[in-house]
Every structure is written in C-alpha cells, then in structure tokens.
Amino acid sequence: MSVSRRGFLGLAGGLGAALALPGCAALVREVQTGELLRSTAKLPRPFSVPLPIPPVATRSRRTSDIDFYDITARETEAEILPGVRTRILGYDGIFPGPTIVSRRGRRTVVRHANELTVPMVVHLHGGHTPPESDGFPVDLVFPRGYESPESGHDGRIARGSRQYSYPMRQRAATLWYHDHRMDFTGPQVYRGLAGFHLVHDDEEDALPLPKGDHDVPLMICDRAFDEDGTFLYPSLDPALRTRRGVANAYMEGVLGDVVLVNGAPWPEMEVTATRYRFRILNASNARRYRLALTPKPGSGSPFVQVGSDGGLLAAPHELGTVPIAPAERFDVVIDFSAYPVGSTVTLTNELGDAEGTTQVMRFRVTRKEKDDSRVPAKLSEFEVLRPEQAKVERRFRFGRDDLSQHQMWTINGRLFDPARMDARPRLGQVERWRFVTDLHHPVHLHLDSFQVQRDADNDNGWKDTVDVRPGEVVDVLVRFTDYAGAYVFHCHNLEHEDMAMMAAFETVA
Ligand code: C2O
Ligand code: CU
Ligand code: CU
C-alpha cells in the first residue's frame, strides 16, 4: 500500500500534479510517503527480544548551574538482529544514543566529538537553543584530518568536536538529538545517529504520573537489512561524501520492513498490571504509524495522551489510536490493570504496508503491583495563542519541482540554500505560518514550538512538527523568542529534507 513513484509517472511534478490526482490515489497517499525496501536478512520472530532501554548519559562534570557531557560519535558494530552484526554510526557507539536528562533552567553543555569518517552536525530537536548551538545544517563538525571534497556550502566548521550549549529555558518535554548534516541527514540518522534528550521541571515532578521505571522512552523506527546485516539504504553516494539523495525510486521516502523500538526488532517488554507513561518518538525517516493496542482494554480508552512535542498538554486527552508522523512525540499513559495477569498486549500499527510493519512491539503483563500513579484532570497551564494576535502571515508551499535534471523537493518552488533567509520573524511577535502541500509532509520548525490551528488528534498542545496531509492547508501560530540568528524549518521526511525541502529563516530583535 505504499505510495510510490508509479502514481507520478506521466504526470508533471508539483502542485498541478497533486490537483490532477484522482481521489483514490489521494487516499493511498494518506498512508505512506515512500517506497518499501525489503530485507534479505533472516529476520527474527517478533517479540523474541527484550525491549532495551537506552542508558542515561553520564555527566562528565558539573558546576552549580551547568551539567557537562562528552559524547563521541563512532562507527561500531551492533547486534540488532539476533546473531547478526550491523555496522552503525552511534553516539558513544550505540543506537539509540545515550539519553541525556536535563532540568529546566540548568544549562546542559555537550561536547560532541566526531570519530566517524564523515562530517556531522548535531541538532537538539525541540530545543529552545541559541543559533550557534542549534545545529544549522552547514555548521559541520569534521572528523580530525578530514578534507572537504567541496566547499562553498560550509558554515562554521569545527574540527574533531564541537561544544553545544543548551540553556534549557524551556518546559519539561521529550526532545531528541540527531544528525542534521546538510544533504546527508537521512542516511546518517538511518545508520544510527539519534538519541533521546529529556527535560524535567517542577511542574511535571509535582504530578502523580507514572515515574521511574514506569516512565519509558520508546524510539520507533523502521529499517531494512541486507543478508549480512548491513542496513539497506539507497544512497546515490554510499560513502556519503559528495552526492546527496537517494535513487529515484526512493525519492518519496525510504521505508523499511523491520520495526525497531529502542533499536530492537519487535521487542517485548514485561510490565506489571499498572499504569505506564510511554514517551513515544517516531524517529523513522519517512514512515507514519497509527498505533493501536491489540486486544483493546476491557474498559477505558487504550491511550491517555498527557504530552506532545513541546511537553505536557493542558489536560489529558483520550486516544483510541496514536497517529504519529516522523519526528512527532506522544507522551501517553497505558493502564495495564485493564488486562488480566498473564496476558499479552501487542502495540500494532494500523498503517502497516508490509507484513513486518503491522506490528511494533508487545507487552506481557506479568503480575499485579500497587499503583500510586494517576492521571490528573489538569496537567499544565500555558497560553493559548489566538489567530488575531498574529501580526505577520507567511505562506509556504511544500512541493515537488523539476529544477535540475531530476526532481527535487522544494518550499515555495525553491531548493534549500543555507545562505538565503526566507523569513525574518521578529522576536516576541506572534506570526501565522500557513503550510500548503501536494503530498504528505511532516513540517518542523526549529527554535520554538507552535500551536496548530486544526482539529486533529496529532495537534494537541505545543508542537514542533505538524503532519500536513495531502492537499491540505494548515495554519500554525508561532512566537519566536530569546535568540536572534539563523535557523531552519523543513520537512522531516528525511529524504525530502536531504533533497532540499528546507529553508532558512533569521530571527531578528
Ligand atoms: Cu529533527 Cu531540523 O530536525
Ligand atoms: Cu528540530
Ligand atoms: Cu516532505
């Protein structure tokens, strides 16, 4: 059921093509944007490996108000499929990378060293970060001794390592860090450069939500494996040096047939018959999921959403399913007391397009346990932005255009150019940004979260990524604050991003 290039053959690119599509093709397009890569490796039985929890990063030192970390990106081998070795690019050599845990108002400083063979850029997704630490796509960190095959696009180059400084003047939220190297983010994230970064604060601590080992991050992503365990990815330049992008057949996105949770294929987690909070992140390059519990609980709704990209919701929101696009986060509570001890509950995906992608992971309810947690009727208080507040309106069309020999992804008909600023929002002012699309694009803004003017299950609370559906017009209200400088916004389908669906903007005081 994946959307494929086939639907585009014989049609001109861009918005015109989208308008010419018959209704049924548009329906298919709602499901997946991308082309399925099939594994040739021998795949394990689902639910045969335990769910790993990424280790919490250890602080290298601290002062009264700063926590310091040192993380080194390395190429290593990991056993992802049982008995098979996969070469990965990993922060500290692991995938997912170590989880960084920060406190609101305490600065976190991370020295990211690059021992890979390719340049990297580290971005804290959802971070309210000054420009020099945000991971602008050309602020490359070269490995020591690296000779750039081309220059011209280089920004602030660091050699060997770069120190990223995060003030953490932001609400408690589930953030993540990942590679953001211009033109090569897709393959570098796919090979493993992604990790969680959690921010806590007093408001969240005071709530009786599940805590400790009942507060579990789940990074969901899809991959395909070659016979020898190698990640399959259709890069035009497998060495990731000069030529960006993927083979034409995959330009709509790369979809794998294996679902990993925290780096393990279809894992199983033992739970007690109590409430758990899951911080669900879709770290897939292109795949969307609609997560469901099978069987459904005997009573109550399967999921109670308590947070989204930008932290806690104002009030809990019951969800029958969790629709999650690339880069989005859903903090949900699942109450396993609704299931008999001894039962298993599968986290399924209603948008699966291949056998392996209809299932995500499984929970096994092992025993009863005292549960002091609950989901309070009120979670948080924050300002609700109103459309009348918007002083400036901007419109961005996410499309496909024939600009060079092959098709590329564009915003307002233009390819990403890190030197060109496509908007200059004034700090402190509310703006309305209108996103218009042909295909399905998860649109992400750096620097600040926004509020979506649409009534959909994925739009609750503060968001930094909005899944704009085919042919849709979606408004978001955003107020950039604190930091003046250059940032980007882009489609978070990483193949679209690498093939130029990104734009820079400069916040001005
Ligand atoms: Cu998660 Cu600009 O990225
Ligand atoms: Cu981001
Ligand atoms: Cu896109």
Short mmCIF file of C-alpha atoms and ligand atoms in Angstrom, two decimals:
data_model
loop_
_atom_site.label_atom_id
_atom_site.label_comp_id
_atom_site.label_asym_id
_atom_site.label_seq_id
_atom_site.Cartn_x
_atom_site.Cartn_y
_atom_site.Cartn_z
CA MET A 1 0.00 0.00 0.00
CA SER A 2 2.93 2.35 -0.02
CA VAL A 3 2.73 5.43 -2.10
CA SER A 4 5.10 5.11 -4.92
CA ARG A 5 6.58 6.88 -7.86
CA ARG A 6 4.22 4.87 -10.02
CA GLY A 7 1.42 7.26 -9.19
CA PHE A 8 3.53 10.04 -10.59
CA LEU A 9 4.56 8.55 -13.89
CA GLY A 10 3.19 10.57 -16.72
CA LEU A 11 2.32 13.49 -14.51
CA ALA A 12 4.13 16.75 -14.25
CA GLY A 13 5.57 17.46 -10.81
CA GLY A 14 4.38 19.98 -8.32
CA LEU A 15 1.01 21.16 -7.18
CA GLY A 16 -0.61 20.73 -10.57
CA ALA A 17 0.02 17.02 -10.42
CA ALA A 18 -1.48 16.77 -6.97
CA LEU A 19 -4.63 18.53 -8.11
CA ALA A 20 -4.92 16.19 -11.07
CA LEU A 21 -4.82 13.08 -8.89
CA PRO A 22 -7.98 11.03 -8.67
CA GLY A 23 -9.48 10.77 -5.21
CA CYS A 24 -8.47 7.18 -4.55
CA ALA A 25 -4.80 7.91 -5.18
CA ALA A 26 -5.06 10.73 -2.67
CA LEU A 27 -6.40 8.25 -0.15
CA VAL A 28 -3.46 5.91 -0.67
CA ARG A 29 -1.20 8.87 -0.28
CA GLU A 30 -2.53 9.47 3.22
CA VAL A 31 -0.99 6.18 4.28
CA GLN A 32 2.71 6.29 3.46
CA THR A 33 5.00 8.55 1.52
CA GLY A 34 7.85 6.41 0.36
CA GLU A 35 8.93 3.18 -1.22
CA LEU A 36 9.43 -0.05 0.68
CA LEU A 37 12.88 -1.59 0.88
CA ARG A 38 12.73 -5.29 1.66
CA SER A 39 15.23 -7.02 3.89
CA THR A 40 17.12 -10.00 2.57
CA ALA A 41 18.47 -10.88 6.02
CA LYS A 42 16.86 -13.63 8.03
CA LEU A 43 14.51 -11.82 10.38
CA PRO A 44 13.73 -12.90 13.94
CA ARG A 45 10.33 -13.96 15.16
CA PRO A 46 8.52 -10.90 16.51
CA PHE A 47 8.59 -10.42 20.29
CA SER A 48 11.60 -12.67 20.78
CA VAL A 49 13.98 -9.99 22.10
CA PRO A 50 13.52 -7.88 25.24
CA LEU A 51 12.93 -4.13 24.93
CA PRO A 52 16.22 -2.32 25.55
CA ILE A 53 16.19 0.98 27.41
CA PRO A 54 18.93 3.37 26.22
CA PRO A 55 21.36 4.13 29.07
CA VAL A 56 21.23 7.57 30.65
CA ALA A 57 24.31 9.58 29.65
CA THR A 58 26.81 10.08 32.44
CA ARG A 59 27.76 13.63 33.21
CA SER A 60 31.46 14.30 32.88
CA ARG A 61 31.35 17.12 35.40
CA ARG A 62 29.04 19.72 36.89
CA THR A 63 29.11 23.18 38.35
CA SER A 64 26.41 24.84 40.43
CA ASP A 65 24.32 25.55 37.35
CA ILE A 66 25.80 23.58 34.42
CA ASP A 67 25.92 19.88 33.55
CA PHE A 68 28.65 18.80 31.14
CA TYR A 69 28.61 15.77 28.88
CA ASP A 70 31.05 14.29 26.38
CA ILE A 71 29.65 12.18 23.60
CA THR A 72 31.67 10.64 20.78
CA ALA A 73 30.11 9.56 17.50
CA ARG A 74 31.75 6.35 16.33
CA GLU A 75 31.23 3.66 13.75
CA THR A 76 30.73 0.35 15.55
CA GLU A 77 29.00 -2.98 15.18
CA ALA A 78 25.77 -3.75 16.95
CA GLU A 79 23.74 -6.91 17.26
CA ILE A 80 20.32 -5.67 16.19
CA LEU A 81 19.07 -8.86 14.59
CA PRO A 82 19.98 -11.81 16.85
CA GLY A 83 23.24 -13.43 15.76
CA VAL A 84 23.94 -10.83 13.06
CA ARG A 85 26.30 -7.83 13.13
CA THR A 86 25.22 -4.48 11.76
CA ARG A 87 27.60 -1.59 11.25
CA ILE A 88 26.11 1.52 12.81
CA LEU A 89 27.01 5.14 13.36
CA GLY A 90 26.32 5.66 17.02
CA TYR A 91 26.59 8.43 19.60
CA ASP A 92 29.05 6.81 22.03
CA GLY A 93 28.89 3.86 19.65
CA ILE A 94 25.33 2.88 20.49
CA PHE A 95 21.94 3.14 18.82
CA PRO A 96 19.86 4.80 20.16
CA GLY A 97 22.45 7.11 21.68
CA PRO A 98 22.61 7.66 25.44
CA THR A 99 19.62 9.53 26.88
CA ILE A 100 20.54 12.98 28.13
CA VAL A 101 18.46 14.10 31.11
CA SER A 102 18.23 17.83 31.81
CA ARG A 103 16.47 20.06 34.24
CA ARG A 104 14.67 23.21 33.16
CA GLY A 105 16.85 26.26 33.80
CA ARG A 106 20.08 24.27 34.30
CA ARG A 107 22.38 24.64 31.35
CA THR A 108 23.44 21.43 29.61
CA VAL A 109 26.70 21.54 27.69
CA VAL A 110 27.54 18.65 25.39
CA ARG A 111 30.88 18.25 23.65
CA HIS A 112 30.14 16.11 20.61
CA ALA A 113 33.29 14.55 19.17
CA ASN A 114 33.29 13.16 15.65
CA GLU A 115 35.25 9.93 15.14
CA LEU A 116 33.24 8.99 12.07
CA THR A 117 34.65 9.17 8.55
CA VAL A 118 32.08 11.80 7.51
CA PRO A 119 31.13 15.28 8.74
CA MET A 120 28.24 15.56 11.17
CA VAL A 121 26.03 18.21 12.71
CA VAL A 122 24.13 17.67 15.96
CA HIS A 123 20.67 19.16 16.38
CA LEU A 124 18.58 19.05 19.54
CA HIS A 125 15.09 18.60 18.13
CA GLY A 126 12.60 20.61 20.16
CA GLY A 127 15.39 22.51 21.86
CA HIS A 128 14.99 26.24 22.51
CA THR A 129 18.59 26.79 21.55
CA PRO A 130 20.77 29.75 20.57
CA PRO A 131 21.73 29.67 16.88
CA GLU A 132 25.39 28.72 17.30
CA SER A 133 24.38 25.53 19.14
CA ASP A 134 21.28 24.62 17.17
CA GLY A 135 22.98 22.54 14.52
CA PHE A 136 22.48 24.72 11.46
CA PRO A 137 22.93 22.20 8.60
CA VAL A 138 26.25 23.62 7.38
CA ASP A 139 27.80 24.10 10.83
CA LEU A 140 29.71 20.91 10.24
CA VAL A 141 31.87 19.01 12.67
CA PHE A 142 34.60 17.41 10.59
CA PRO A 143 36.37 14.29 11.78
CA ARG A 144 40.00 15.11 12.62
CA GLY A 145 42.05 15.31 9.42
CA TYR A 146 39.02 15.35 7.13
CA GLU A 147 39.49 17.01 3.77
CA SER A 148 36.30 18.56 2.47
CA PRO A 149 35.65 17.30 -1.07
CA GLU A 150 33.89 20.55 -1.90
CA SER A 151 33.50 23.78 -0.10
CA GLY A 152 31.21 26.69 -0.70
CA HIS A 153 28.39 25.42 1.47
CA ASP A 154 30.42 25.18 4.63
CA GLY A 155 29.29 27.21 7.61
CA ARG A 156 31.02 27.40 10.94
CA ILE A 157 33.36 24.41 10.64
CA ALA A 158 34.65 22.67 13.73
CA ARG A 159 37.37 20.04 13.60
CA GLY A 160 37.23 16.96 15.79
CA SER A 161 34.49 18.19 18.08
CA ARG A 162 32.08 20.99 18.86
CA GLN A 163 30.64 22.15 22.13
CA TYR A 164 26.87 22.60 22.06
CA SER A 165 25.45 24.70 24.86
CA TYR A 166 21.76 24.34 25.78
CA PRO A 167 20.31 26.88 28.24
CA MET A 168 17.24 24.65 28.74
CA ARG A 169 14.98 27.61 29.31
CA GLN A 170 12.00 25.51 28.29
CA ARG A 171 9.23 23.32 29.64
CA ALA A 172 9.62 19.68 30.56
CA ALA A 173 9.40 17.73 27.31
CA THR A 174 10.58 14.72 25.35
CA LEU A 175 13.24 16.01 22.97
CA TRP A 176 15.65 14.08 20.83
CA TYR A 177 19.01 14.76 19.28
CA HIS A 178 20.02 13.60 15.86
CA ASP A 179 22.31 14.29 12.94
CA HIS A 180 21.49 17.32 10.77
CA ARG A 181 24.30 17.37 8.20
CA MET A 182 23.11 19.15 5.08
CA ASP A 183 22.20 16.72 2.27
CA PHE A 184 23.07 13.61 4.31
CA THR A 185 20.79 13.62 7.33
CA GLY A 186 18.67 10.73 6.02
CA PRO A 187 21.44 8.13 5.74
CA GLN A 188 23.24 9.32 8.89
CA VAL A 189 20.17 9.10 11.09
CA TYR A 190 19.21 5.81 9.44
CA ARG A 191 22.58 4.37 10.39
CA GLY A 192 22.01 5.25 14.00
CA LEU A 193 22.68 8.90 14.90
CA ALA A 194 19.66 9.56 17.14
CA GLY A 195 19.03 9.65 20.89
CA PHE A 196 16.61 10.96 23.50
CA HIS A 197 17.04 14.15 25.47
CA LEU A 198 14.50 14.54 28.27
CA VAL A 199 13.82 17.79 30.07
CA HIS A 200 12.20 17.71 33.50
CA ASP A 201 10.79 20.53 35.60
CA ASP A 202 8.97 21.15 38.89
CA GLU A 203 5.55 21.37 37.28
CA GLU A 204 5.92 17.87 35.83
CA ASP A 205 7.52 16.45 39.01
CA ALA A 206 4.54 17.57 41.08
CA LEU A 207 2.12 15.48 39.01
CA PRO A 208 1.21 11.93 40.09
CA LEU A 209 2.01 10.49 36.65
CA PRO A 210 3.89 7.17 36.43
CA LYS A 211 7.59 7.71 37.24
CA GLY A 212 10.91 5.90 37.42
CA ASP A 213 10.87 2.58 35.58
CA HIS A 214 7.22 3.27 34.75
CA ASP A 215 8.26 6.23 32.58
CA VAL A 216 9.66 4.66 29.42
CA PRO A 217 11.01 6.24 26.24
CA LEU A 218 10.14 4.36 23.05
CA MET A 219 12.00 5.30 19.88
CA ILE A 220 10.22 3.71 16.94
CA CYS A 221 11.85 3.47 13.53
CA ASP A 222 11.84 1.22 10.51
CA ARG A 223 14.87 -0.27 8.80
CA ALA A 224 15.75 -2.84 6.14
CA PHE A 225 18.67 -5.25 6.45
CA ASP A 226 20.89 -6.87 3.85
CA GLU A 227 21.73 -10.55 4.17
CA ASP A 228 24.95 -9.82 6.05
CA GLY A 229 23.18 -7.50 8.49
CA THR A 230 24.07 -4.20 6.80
CA PHE A 231 21.41 -1.50 6.88
CA LEU A 232 20.00 -1.20 3.37
CA TYR A 233 19.73 2.41 2.19
CA PRO A 234 19.65 3.56 -1.45
CA SER A 235 22.17 6.44 -1.26
CA LEU A 236 23.42 7.78 -4.57
CA ASP A 237 26.81 8.11 -2.87
CA PRO A 238 27.16 5.30 -0.30
CA ALA A 239 30.39 6.90 1.02
CA LEU A 240 28.26 9.96 1.92
CA ARG A 241 30.85 12.37 0.60
CA THR A 242 29.61 14.48 -2.26
CA ARG A 243 26.42 13.39 -3.94
CA ARG A 244 23.26 13.83 -1.92
CA GLY A 245 19.98 12.00 -2.19
CA VAL A 246 18.67 8.54 -2.94
CA ALA A 247 17.93 6.54 -6.07
CA ASN A 248 14.95 8.00 -7.91
CA ALA A 249 12.65 5.16 -6.94
CA TYR A 250 13.00 6.17 -3.29
CA MET A 251 12.79 9.91 -3.53
CA GLU A 252 9.40 9.95 -1.81
CA GLY A 253 11.00 8.35 1.20
CA VAL A 254 12.75 5.20 2.38
CA LEU A 255 10.55 2.68 4.17
CA GLY A 256 11.93 -0.44 5.85
CA ASP A 257 10.17 -3.70 6.61
CA VAL A 258 11.51 -4.15 10.15
CA VAL A 259 10.18 -2.07 13.03
CA LEU A 260 12.74 -1.30 15.73
CA VAL A 261 11.86 0.00 19.17
CA ASN A 262 14.85 1.43 21.01
CA GLY A 263 16.97 -0.30 18.40
CA ALA A 264 15.49 -3.80 18.81
CA PRO A 265 13.26 -5.59 16.28
CA TRP A 266 9.66 -6.03 17.50
CA PRO A 267 10.75 -6.32 21.14
CA GLU A 268 8.77 -7.49 24.13
CA MET A 269 8.51 -5.65 27.44
CA GLU A 270 7.37 -7.17 30.70
CA VAL A 271 5.02 -4.89 32.58
CA THR A 272 3.08 -5.08 35.83
CA ALA A 273 -0.69 -4.58 35.81
CA THR A 274 -0.30 -0.85 36.45
CA ARG A 275 -0.06 2.45 34.61
CA TYR A 276 2.99 3.31 32.50
CA ARG A 277 3.96 6.51 30.81
CA PHE A 278 5.47 6.00 27.37
CA ARG A 279 7.32 8.75 25.57
CA ILE A 280 6.77 7.66 22.01
CA LEU A 281 9.02 9.15 19.35
CA ASN A 282 8.74 8.36 15.66
CA ALA A 283 12.38 8.50 14.57
CA SER A 284 11.68 6.94 11.18
CA ASN A 285 12.97 8.65 8.06
CA ALA A 286 9.61 8.57 6.28
CA ARG A 287 7.19 6.12 7.86
CA ARG A 288 3.99 7.11 9.66
CA TYR A 289 2.25 4.88 12.17
CA ARG A 290 -1.19 4.67 13.66
CA LEU A 291 -0.54 2.79 16.87
CA ALA A 292 -3.21 0.67 18.48
CA LEU A 293 -3.42 -1.85 21.31
CA THR A 294 -4.50 -5.36 20.37
CA PRO A 295 -6.59 -6.50 22.09
CA LYS A 296 -8.17 -3.29 23.25
CA PRO A 297 -8.51 -2.92 27.02
CA GLY A 298 -11.77 -4.20 28.53
CA SER A 299 -12.53 -0.73 29.82
CA GLY A 300 -11.23 2.77 29.30
CA SER A 301 -9.51 4.16 26.23
CA PRO A 302 -6.30 2.46 25.13
CA PHE A 303 -4.15 5.59 25.41
CA VAL A 304 -4.38 8.72 27.52
CA GLN A 305 -2.20 11.39 25.98
CA VAL A 306 -0.52 13.64 28.54
CA GLY A 307 2.12 15.34 26.41
CA SER A 308 3.20 16.11 22.86
CA ASP A 309 6.28 17.54 21.15
CA GLY A 310 6.52 20.61 23.38
CA GLY A 311 5.67 18.99 26.72
CA LEU A 312 2.57 18.48 28.86
CA LEU A 313 -0.91 19.09 27.49
CA ALA A 314 -3.27 21.32 29.47
CA ALA A 315 -5.47 18.32 30.19
CA PRO A 316 -5.30 14.62 29.37
CA HIS A 317 -6.70 13.56 26.03
CA GLU A 318 -8.10 10.06 25.43
CA LEU A 319 -6.98 8.42 22.23
CA GLY A 320 -8.16 5.20 20.60
CA THR A 321 -5.09 5.19 18.38
CA VAL A 322 -1.88 7.23 18.22
CA PRO A 323 -1.26 8.73 14.77
CA ILE A 324 2.41 9.61 14.64
CA ALA A 325 4.43 11.10 11.79
CA PRO A 326 8.23 11.33 11.58
CA ALA A 327 9.74 13.41 14.43
CA GLU A 328 6.49 13.73 16.39
CA ARG A 329 6.31 12.72 20.05
CA PHE A 330 3.32 11.45 22.00
CA ASP A 331 3.53 11.05 25.76
CA VAL A 332 0.82 8.56 26.61
CA VAL A 333 -0.29 6.60 29.65
CA ILE A 334 -1.37 2.99 29.19
CA ASP A 335 -3.12 1.29 32.10
CA PHE A 336 -2.29 -2.42 32.05
CA SER A 337 -4.59 -3.10 35.02
CA ALA A 338 -7.30 -3.33 32.37
CA TYR A 339 -5.71 -6.61 31.25
CA PRO A 340 -5.57 -9.95 33.09
CA VAL A 341 -2.24 -11.00 34.54
CA GLY A 342 -0.55 -13.39 32.13
CA SER A 343 -1.94 -11.76 29.01
CA THR A 344 -0.03 -10.19 26.19
CA VAL A 345 -0.91 -6.90 24.52
CA THR A 346 0.50 -6.01 21.13
CA LEU A 347 1.27 -2.48 20.02
CA THR A 348 0.12 -2.71 16.43
CA ASN A 349 0.33 -0.29 13.52
CA GLU A 350 -2.82 0.25 11.50
CA LEU A 351 -0.80 1.86 8.71
CA GLY A 352 1.46 -1.14 8.11
CA ASP A 353 2.19 -1.77 4.46
CA ALA A 354 4.18 -4.97 4.70
CA GLU A 355 3.93 -7.95 6.96
CA GLY A 356 6.57 -6.75 9.38
CA THR A 357 5.26 -3.23 9.74
CA THR A 358 1.80 -4.00 11.12
CA GLN A 359 3.33 -4.88 14.49
CA VAL A 360 5.60 -2.76 16.65
CA MET A 361 6.18 -4.46 19.99
CA ARG A 362 4.43 -6.50 22.65
CA PHE A 363 3.76 -6.10 26.36
CA ARG A 364 3.49 -9.07 28.68
CA VAL A 365 1.53 -8.41 31.86
CA THR A 366 3.39 -10.41 34.48
CA ARG A 367 1.87 -9.59 37.87
CA LYS A 368 -0.14 -7.18 39.96
CA GLU A 369 1.58 -4.32 41.71
CA LYS A 370 0.50 -1.44 43.91
CA ASP A 371 0.00 1.64 41.76
CA ASP A 372 0.12 5.12 43.28
CA SER A 373 0.09 6.90 39.96
CA ARG A 374 -2.86 8.54 38.30
CA VAL A 375 -3.61 10.95 35.50
CA PRO A 376 -4.87 14.21 36.98
CA ALA A 377 -7.62 16.14 35.23
CA LYS A 378 -5.33 19.15 34.94
CA LEU A 379 -1.76 18.75 33.74
CA SER A 380 -0.35 22.13 32.91
CA GLU A 381 -1.17 25.72 32.25
CA PHE A 382 0.00 27.65 29.23
CA GLU A 383 -1.01 30.46 26.97
CA VAL A 384 -3.32 29.60 24.11
CA LEU A 385 -2.37 31.68 21.09
CA ARG A 386 -5.19 33.30 19.12
CA PRO A 387 -5.16 33.94 15.36
CA GLU A 388 -5.95 37.65 15.96
CA GLN A 389 -2.62 38.01 17.72
CA ALA A 390 -0.73 37.26 14.53
CA LYS A 391 0.97 40.38 13.20
CA VAL A 392 2.57 38.68 10.24
CA GLU A 393 1.36 35.95 7.94
CA ARG A 394 3.58 33.80 5.79
CA ARG A 395 2.71 31.10 3.33
CA PHE A 396 4.91 28.15 2.43
CA ARG A 397 4.10 25.60 -0.24
CA PHE A 398 5.76 22.23 0.11
CA GLY A 399 6.02 20.71 -3.32
CA ARG A 400 7.95 18.79 -5.88
CA ASP A 401 9.61 20.59 -8.72
CA ASP A 402 11.70 19.86 -11.74
CA LEU A 403 14.55 22.25 -11.08
CA SER A 404 17.59 20.30 -12.10
CA GLN A 405 17.93 17.15 -14.17
CA HIS A 406 15.96 15.25 -11.60
CA GLN A 407 13.06 16.17 -9.43
CA MET A 408 13.65 17.76 -6.09
CA TRP A 409 11.55 18.73 -3.11
CA THR A 410 11.00 22.44 -2.67
CA ILE A 411 9.47 25.10 -0.45
CA ASN A 412 7.76 27.87 -2.44
CA GLY A 413 9.42 26.41 -5.50
CA ARG A 414 12.94 26.84 -4.17
CA LEU A 415 15.67 24.47 -3.10
CA PHE A 416 17.37 24.89 0.26
CA ASP A 417 20.14 27.45 0.23
CA PRO A 418 21.70 27.97 3.65
CA ALA A 419 22.78 31.47 2.66
CA ARG A 420 19.30 32.67 1.74
CA MET A 421 16.89 33.71 4.51
CA ASP A 422 13.27 33.09 3.52
CA ALA A 423 11.72 34.82 6.52
CA ARG A 424 12.83 37.33 9.14
CA PRO A 425 10.46 36.92 12.06
CA ARG A 426 10.69 39.48 14.82
CA LEU A 427 11.37 38.03 18.26
CA GLY A 428 8.40 38.20 20.61
CA GLN A 429 5.79 38.65 17.88
CA VAL A 430 3.10 36.09 17.09
CA GLU A 431 3.09 35.01 13.44
CA ARG A 432 0.81 32.81 11.43
CA TRP A 433 2.57 30.37 9.14
CA ARG A 434 0.40 28.69 6.55
CA PHE A 435 1.60 25.39 5.12
CA VAL A 436 0.22 24.15 1.82
CA THR A 437 1.17 20.77 0.36
CA ASP A 438 0.81 18.43 -2.54
CA LEU A 439 1.88 15.21 -0.84
CA HIS A 440 2.08 14.39 2.83
CA HIS A 441 4.80 16.36 4.64
CA PRO A 442 5.66 16.46 8.36
CA VAL A 443 6.77 20.09 8.69
CA HIS A 444 9.16 21.02 11.51
CA LEU A 445 10.29 24.40 12.85
CA HIS A 446 13.43 24.97 14.83
CA LEU A 447 13.75 27.28 17.87
CA ASP A 448 10.18 27.40 19.16
CA SER A 449 7.08 25.28 19.39
CA PHE A 450 3.82 26.39 17.83
CA GLN A 451 0.08 25.76 18.16
CA VAL A 452 -1.72 24.14 15.26
CA GLN A 453 -5.00 25.66 14.06
CA ARG A 454 -6.55 22.35 13.08
CA ASP A 455 -8.66 19.89 14.96
CA ALA A 456 -6.83 16.61 14.61
CA ASP A 457 -5.61 14.04 17.09
CA ASN A 458 -1.97 14.82 16.32
CA ASP A 459 -2.18 18.51 17.04
CA ASN A 460 -2.65 18.73 20.80
CA GLY A 461 -0.59 21.10 22.90
CA TRP A 462 2.68 22.69 21.85
CA LYS A 463 4.04 21.13 18.68
CA ASP A 464 7.27 21.47 16.76
CA THR A 465 6.24 19.18 13.92
CA VAL A 466 2.88 19.21 12.15
CA ASP A 467 1.88 16.48 9.76
CA VAL A 468 0.41 18.32 6.81
CA ARG A 469 -1.76 15.95 4.81
CA PRO A 470 -2.01 15.75 1.02
CA GLY A 471 -3.62 18.80 -0.49
CA GLU A 472 -4.14 20.36 2.91
CA VAL A 473 -3.75 23.92 4.17
CA VAL A 474 -2.69 24.13 7.82
CA ASP A 475 -2.04 27.23 9.89
CA VAL A 476 0.24 27.31 12.89
CA LEU A 477 0.73 30.16 15.33
CA VAL A 478 4.27 30.69 16.48
CA ARG A 479 6.14 33.22 18.58
CA PHE A 480 9.89 33.06 18.34
CA THR A 481 11.66 34.24 21.48
CA ASP A 482 15.04 34.94 23.01
CA TYR A 483 17.58 34.13 20.36
CA ALA A 484 18.39 36.11 17.24
CA GLY A 485 20.06 34.35 14.36
CA ALA A 486 19.73 31.79 11.57
CA TYR A 487 17.58 28.68 11.94
CA VAL A 488 15.85 26.28 9.59
CA PHE A 489 12.45 24.80 9.04
CA HIS A 490 11.93 21.78 6.86
CA CYS A 491 10.06 18.65 6.02
CA HIS A 492 11.04 15.91 8.48
CA ASN A 493 10.66 13.19 5.91
CA LEU A 494 14.46 12.93 5.82
CA GLU A 495 14.65 12.04 2.16
CA HIS A 496 12.64 15.16 1.35
CA GLU A 497 14.85 17.20 3.67
CA ASP A 498 18.06 15.95 2.06
CA MET A 499 16.64 16.61 -1.36
CA ALA A 500 16.27 20.29 -0.48
CA MET A 501 12.85 20.66 1.22
CA MET A 502 14.28 23.04 3.80
CA ALA A 503 14.51 26.79 4.23
CA ALA A 504 16.45 29.12 6.49
CA PHE A 505 14.97 31.98 8.47
CA GLU A 506 16.55 34.63 10.62
CA THR A 507 15.01 35.80 13.85
CA VAL A 508 15.61 39.48 14.50
CA ALA A 509 15.41 41.52 17.68
CU1 C2O B 1 14.55 16.85 13.94
CU2 C2O B 1 15.70 20.10 11.83
O1 C2O B 1 15.17 18.42 12.85
CU CU B 2 14.47 20.40 15.14
CU CU B 3 8.09 16.06 2.82
#
